Amino acid sequence: MFTVSERPEILYTNEPDLPVTEFCRVLAESGPWTTRGDLRMKAMLSQADLVLTARLYRPHGKLVGVLRGVTDFSWICYISELAVSRSAQGFGIGKGLLDEARRQLGPAVAIALISTPDSVGFYESIGMTRIPDAFWFPRAKTNLPLAS
């Protein structure tokens, strides 16, 4: 999509009604991605509190990045997904999405996320602090219906 010498103009915006098909396309284009099923993907997107997008800055610009977060807008925002299409990686779009999240959330709201091992260097390079005291209960390995 881009050559090394070009830096695309990117429009960052809040898109709470982002179509699921576009969301899934960017996730698939960002790297190894396991499909989660249509119902789950729709629920993930519709129940997010913050859906930020990065689009090529032109009419009907192509979606090249997405950030999905769950937040109370007062204390913390958990970034559930941060994905940039492979063809647009290396142009600062992931950092741009996080900067836009910080701008929209304000300085009183902390941002947390869980990184894949391959992305740890990226988060450290943009100034995020690694924290050792995180815990979780993993999802069940079944095809249980979504909670309502």
mmCIF file of N, CA and C in Angstrom, residues 53-120:
data_model
loop_
_atom_site.group_PDB
_atom_site.id
_atom_site.type_symbol
_atom_site.label_atom_id
_atom_site.label_comp_id
_atom_site.label_asym_id
_atom_site.label_seq_id
_atom_site.Cartn_x
_atom_site.Cartn_y
_atom_site.Cartn_z
ATOM 1 N N THR A 53 -10.638 4.862 15.093
ATOM 2 C CA THR A 53 -10.186 4.353 13.815
ATOM 3 C C THR A 53 -9.112 5.260 13.227
ATOM 4 N N ALA A 54 -8.315 4.673 12.364
ATOM 5 C CA ALA A 54 -7.315 5.393 11.577
ATOM 6 C C ALA A 54 -7.646 5.102 10.123
ATOM 7 N N ARG A 55 -7.955 6.155 9.387
ATOM 8 C CA ARG A 55 -8.306 6.023 7.972
ATOM 9 C C ARG A 55 -7.383 6.893 7.137
ATOM 10 N N LEU A 56 -7.140 6.437 5.903
ATOM 11 C CA LEU A 56 -6.404 7.268 4.966
ATOM 12 C C LEU A 56 -7.181 8.562 4.793
ATOM 13 N N TYR A 57 -6.496 9.676 4.843
ATOM 14 C CA TYR A 57 -7.145 10.982 4.819
ATOM 15 C C TYR A 57 -7.511 11.367 3.392
ATOM 16 N N ARG A 58 -8.647 10.864 2.979
ATOM 17 C CA ARG A 58 -9.243 11.192 1.677
ATOM 18 C C ARG A 58 -10.701 10.766 1.759
ATOM 19 N N PRO A 59 -11.540 11.246 0.848
ATOM 20 C CA PRO A 59 -12.957 10.861 0.912
ATOM 21 C C PRO A 59 -13.106 9.335 0.944
ATOM 22 N N HIS A 60 -13.924 8.872 1.833
ATOM 23 C CA HIS A 60 -14.179 7.433 2.006
ATOM 24 C C HIS A 60 -12.867 6.685 2.227
ATOM 25 N N GLY A 61 -11.984 7.271 3.018
ATOM 26 C CA GLY A 61 -10.660 6.712 3.253
ATOM 27 C C GLY A 61 -10.706 5.299 3.799
ATOM 28 N N LYS A 62 -9.791 4.500 3.312
ATOM 29 C CA LYS A 62 -9.708 3.097 3.732
ATOM 30 C C LYS A 62 -9.298 3.009 5.202
ATOM 31 N N LEU A 63 -9.960 2.133 5.940
ATOM 32 C CA LEU A 63 -9.621 1.871 7.331
ATOM 33 C C LEU A 63 -8.302 1.101 7.369
ATOM 34 N N VAL A 64 -7.312 1.630 8.102
ATOM 35 C CA VAL A 64 -6.009 0.957 8.206
ATOM 36 C C VAL A 64 -5.642 0.640 9.644
ATOM 37 N N GLY A 65 -6.419 1.148 10.617
ATOM 38 C CA GLY A 65 -6.122 0.858 12.014
ATOM 39 C C GLY A 65 -7.347 1.013 12.881
ATOM 40 N N VAL A 66 -7.371 0.266 13.980
ATOM 41 C CA VAL A 66 -8.508 0.321 14.895
ATOM 42 C C VAL A 66 -8.029 0.089 16.327
ATOM 43 N N LEU A 67 -8.681 0.785 17.252
ATOM 44 C CA LEU A 67 -8.446 0.604 18.678
ATOM 45 C C LEU A 67 -9.809 0.423 19.325
ATOM 46 N N ARG A 68 -9.940 -0.625 20.130
ATOM 47 C CA ARG A 68 -11.198 -0.889 20.844
ATOM 48 C C ARG A 68 -10.893 -0.879 22.324
ATOM 49 N N GLY A 69 -11.654 -0.093 23.089
ATOM 50 C CA GLY A 69 -11.406 0.008 24.520
ATOM 51 C C GLY A 69 -12.663 -0.098 25.345
ATOM 52 N N VAL A 70 -12.483 -0.523 26.588
ATOM 53 C CA VAL A 70 -13.549 -0.599 27.575
ATOM 54 C C VAL A 70 -13.127 0.327 28.713
ATOM 55 N N THR A 71 -13.990 1.292 29.046
ATOM 56 C CA THR A 71 -13.596 2.302 30.018
ATOM 57 C C THR A 71 -14.782 2.842 30.807
ATOM 58 N N ASP A 72 -14.460 3.449 31.943
ATOM 59 C CA ASP A 72 -15.456 4.182 32.719
ATOM 60 C C ASP A 72 -15.311 5.687 32.489
ATOM 61 N N PHE A 73 -14.351 6.092 31.665
ATOM 62 C CA PHE A 73 -14.058 7.484 31.335
ATOM 63 C C PHE A 73 -13.674 8.310 32.568
ATOM 64 N N SER A 74 -13.339 7.651 33.667
ATOM 65 C CA SER A 74 -12.966 8.354 34.892
ATOM 66 C C SER A 74 -11.648 7.872 35.486
ATOM 67 N N TRP A 75 -11.403 6.553 35.408
ATOM 68 C CA TRP A 75 -10.255 5.987 36.109
ATOM 69 C C TRP A 75 -9.309 5.232 35.176
ATOM 70 N N ILE A 76 -9.869 4.354 34.328
ATOM 71 C CA ILE A 76 -9.018 3.506 33.497
ATOM 72 C C ILE A 76 -9.718 3.139 32.198
ATOM 73 N N CYS A 77 -8.917 2.896 31.188
ATOM 74 C CA CYS A 77 -9.399 2.360 29.914
ATOM 75 C C CYS A 77 -8.554 1.140 29.599
ATOM 76 N N TYR A 78 -9.207 0.024 29.387
ATOM 77 C CA TYR A 78 -8.517 -1.200 28.976
ATOM 78 C C TYR A 78 -8.613 -1.304 27.456
ATOM 79 N N ILE A 79 -7.476 -1.308 26.792
ATOM 80 C CA ILE A 79 -7.447 -1.442 25.343
ATOM 81 C C ILE A 79 -7.532 -2.935 25.006
ATOM 82 N N SER A 80 -8.650 -3.318 24.414
ATOM 83 C CA SER A 80 -8.895 -4.716 24.074
ATOM 84 C C SER A 80 -8.230 -5.105 22.765
ATOM 85 N N GLU A 81 -8.239 -4.197 21.796
ATOM 86 C CA GLU A 81 -7.590 -4.429 20.504
ATOM 87 C C GLU A 81 -6.900 -3.149 20.062
ATOM 88 N N LEU A 82 -5.728 -3.322 19.496
ATOM 89 C CA LEU A 82 -5.031 -2.265 18.776
ATOM 90 C C LEU A 82 -4.437 -2.969 17.567
ATOM 91 N N ALA A 83 -4.961 -2.663 16.400
ATOM 92 C CA ALA A 83 -4.530 -3.368 15.188
ATOM 93 C C ALA A 83 -4.315 -2.376 14.056
ATOM 94 N N VAL A 84 -3.242 -2.615 13.300
ATOM 95 C CA VAL A 84 -2.926 -1.807 12.121
ATOM 96 C C VAL A 84 -2.651 -2.777 10.976
ATOM 97 N N SER A 85 -3.272 -2.533 9.843
ATOM 98 C CA SER A 85 -3.048 -3.377 8.662
ATOM 99 C C SER A 85 -1.552 -3.476 8.389
ATOM 100 N N ARG A 86 -1.077 -4.665 8.044
ATOM 101 C CA ARG A 86 0.353 -4.864 7.789
ATOM 102 C C ARG A 86 0.916 -3.847 6.806
ATOM 103 N N SER A 87 0.150 -3.527 5.762
ATOM 104 C CA SER A 87 0.635 -2.607 4.732
ATOM 105 C C SER A 87 0.808 -1.185 5.260
ATOM 106 N N ALA A 88 0.230 -0.890 6.424
ATOM 107 C CA ALA A 88 0.326 0.449 6.996
ATOM 108 C C ALA A 88 1.171 0.475 8.268
ATOM 109 N N GLN A 89 1.752 -0.656 8.651
ATOM 110 C CA GLN A 89 2.573 -0.700 9.855
ATOM 111 C C GLN A 89 3.899 0.017 9.610
ATOM 112 N N GLY A 90 4.430 0.614 10.666
ATOM 113 C CA GLY A 90 5.696 1.322 10.575
ATOM 114 C C GLY A 90 5.558 2.802 10.281
ATOM 115 N N PHE A 91 4.330 3.306 10.200
ATOM 116 C CA PHE A 91 4.092 4.715 9.907
ATOM 117 C C PHE A 91 3.560 5.483 11.122
ATOM 118 N N GLY A 92 3.610 4.880 12.306
ATOM 119 C CA GLY A 92 3.175 5.573 13.512
ATOM 120 C C GLY A 92 1.683 5.531 13.767
ATOM 121 N N ILE A 93 0.966 4.680 13.062
ATOM 122 C CA ILE A 93 -0.493 4.642 13.187
ATOM 123 C C ILE A 93 -0.926 4.054 14.534
ATOM 124 N N GLY A 94 -0.264 3.010 15.001
ATOM 125 C CA GLY A 94 -0.591 2.451 16.313
ATOM 126 C C GLY A 94 -0.384 3.475 17.418
ATOM 127 N N LYS A 95 0.741 4.173 17.377
ATOM 128 C CA LYS A 95 1.007 5.241 18.348
ATOM 129 C C LYS A 95 -0.022 6.349 18.195
ATOM 130 N N GLY A 96 -0.383 6.671 16.949
ATOM 131 C CA GLY A 96 -1.388 7.701 16.717
ATOM 132 C C GLY A 96 -2.729 7.346 17.332
ATOM 133 N N LEU A 97 -3.124 6.082 17.222
ATOM 134 C CA LEU A 97 -4.382 5.643 17.838
ATOM 135 C C LEU A 97 -4.320 5.759 19.363
ATOM 136 N N LEU A 98 -3.194 5.358 19.945
ATOM 137 C CA LEU A 98 -3.053 5.486 21.398
ATOM 138 C C LEU A 98 -3.005 6.953 21.825
ATOM 139 N N ASP A 99 -2.341 7.810 21.047
ATOM 140 C CA ASP A 99 -2.330 9.240 21.352
ATOM 141 C C ASP A 99 -3.744 9.819 21.300
ATOM 142 N N GLU A 100 -4.527 9.390 20.302
ATOM 143 C CA GLU A 100 -5.909 9.871 20.194
ATOM 144 C C GLU A 100 -6.744 9.373 21.376
ATOM 145 N N ALA A 101 -6.522 8.124 21.800
ATOM 146 C CA ALA A 101 -7.231 7.613 22.980
ATOM 147 C C ALA A 101 -6.891 8.468 24.192
ATOM 148 N N ARG A 102 -5.615 8.780 24.377
ATOM 149 C CA ARG A 102 -5.202 9.601 25.519
ATOM 150 C C ARG A 102 -5.829 10.991 25.443
ATOM 151 N N ARG A 103 -5.888 11.557 24.233
ATOM 152 C CA ARG A 103 -6.487 12.881 24.061
ATOM 153 C C ARG A 103 -7.970 12.857 24.414
ATOM 154 N N GLN A 104 -8.694 11.844 23.909
ATOM 155 C CA GLN A 104 -10.139 11.776 24.161
ATOM 156 C C GLN A 104 -10.469 11.418 25.606
ATOM 157 N N LEU A 105 -9.639 10.589 26.229
ATOM 158 C CA LEU A 105 -9.900 10.168 27.600
ATOM 159 C C LEU A 105 -9.483 11.219 28.618
ATOM 160 N N GLY A 106 -8.470 11.996 28.306
ATOM 161 C CA GLY A 106 -7.963 13.014 29.218
ATOM 162 C C GLY A 106 -6.885 12.465 30.132
ATOM 163 N N PRO A 107 -6.159 13.364 30.793
ATOM 164 C CA PRO A 107 -4.993 12.961 31.585
ATOM 165 C C PRO A 107 -5.319 12.216 32.875
ATOM 166 N N ALA A 108 -6.556 12.237 33.330
ATOM 167 C CA ALA A 108 -6.912 11.569 34.584
ATOM 168 C C ALA A 108 -7.250 10.093 34.395
ATOM 169 N N VAL A 109 -7.282 9.618 33.151
ATOM 170 C CA VAL A 109 -7.657 8.230 32.876
ATOM 171 C C VAL A 109 -6.416 7.443 32.456
ATOM 172 N N ALA A 110 -6.118 6.380 33.185
ATOM 173 C CA ALA A 110 -4.989 5.505 32.853
ATOM 174 C C ALA A 110 -5.381 4.576 31.712
ATOM 175 N N ILE A 111 -4.390 4.106 30.970
ATOM 176 C CA ILE A 111 -4.622 3.151 29.885
ATOM 177 C C ILE A 111 -3.841 1.882 30.198
ATOM 178 N N ALA A 112 -4.519 0.740 30.068
ATOM 179 C CA ALA A 112 -3.889 -0.558 30.302
ATOM 180 C C ALA A 112 -4.181 -1.462 29.117
ATOM 181 N N LEU A 113 -3.271 -2.389 28.845
ATOM 182 C CA LEU A 113 -3.499 -3.390 27.811
ATOM 183 C C LEU A 113 -2.630 -4.591 28.083
ATOM 184 N N ILE A 114 -2.958 -5.685 27.440
ATOM 185 C CA ILE A 114 -2.133 -6.895 27.491
ATOM 186 C C ILE A 114 -1.549 -7.070 26.107
ATOM 187 N N SER A 115 -0.236 -7.143 26.028
ATOM 188 C CA SER A 115 0.454 -7.234 24.747
ATOM 189 C C SER A 115 0.718 -8.682 24.352
ATOM 190 N N THR A 116 0.717 -8.915 23.057
ATOM 191 C CA THR A 116 1.239 -10.190 22.571
ATOM 192 C C THR A 116 2.761 -10.111 22.689
ATOM 193 N N PRO A 117 3.450 -11.238 22.817
ATOM 194 C CA PRO A 117 4.912 -11.193 22.948
ATOM 195 C C PRO A 117 5.604 -10.434 21.804
ATOM 196 N N ASP A 118 5.091 -10.550 20.589
ATOM 197 C CA ASP A 118 5.703 -9.883 19.441
ATOM 198 C C ASP A 118 5.569 -8.361 19.488
ATOM 199 N N SER A 119 4.650 -7.839 20.280
ATOM 200 C CA SER A 119 4.389 -6.396 20.293
ATOM 201 C C SER A 119 4.984 -5.674 21.496
ATOM 202 N N VAL A 120 5.596 -6.392 22.415
ATOM 203 C CA VAL A 120 6.136 -5.779 23.634
ATOM 204 C C VAL A 120 7.097 -4.639 23.301
#
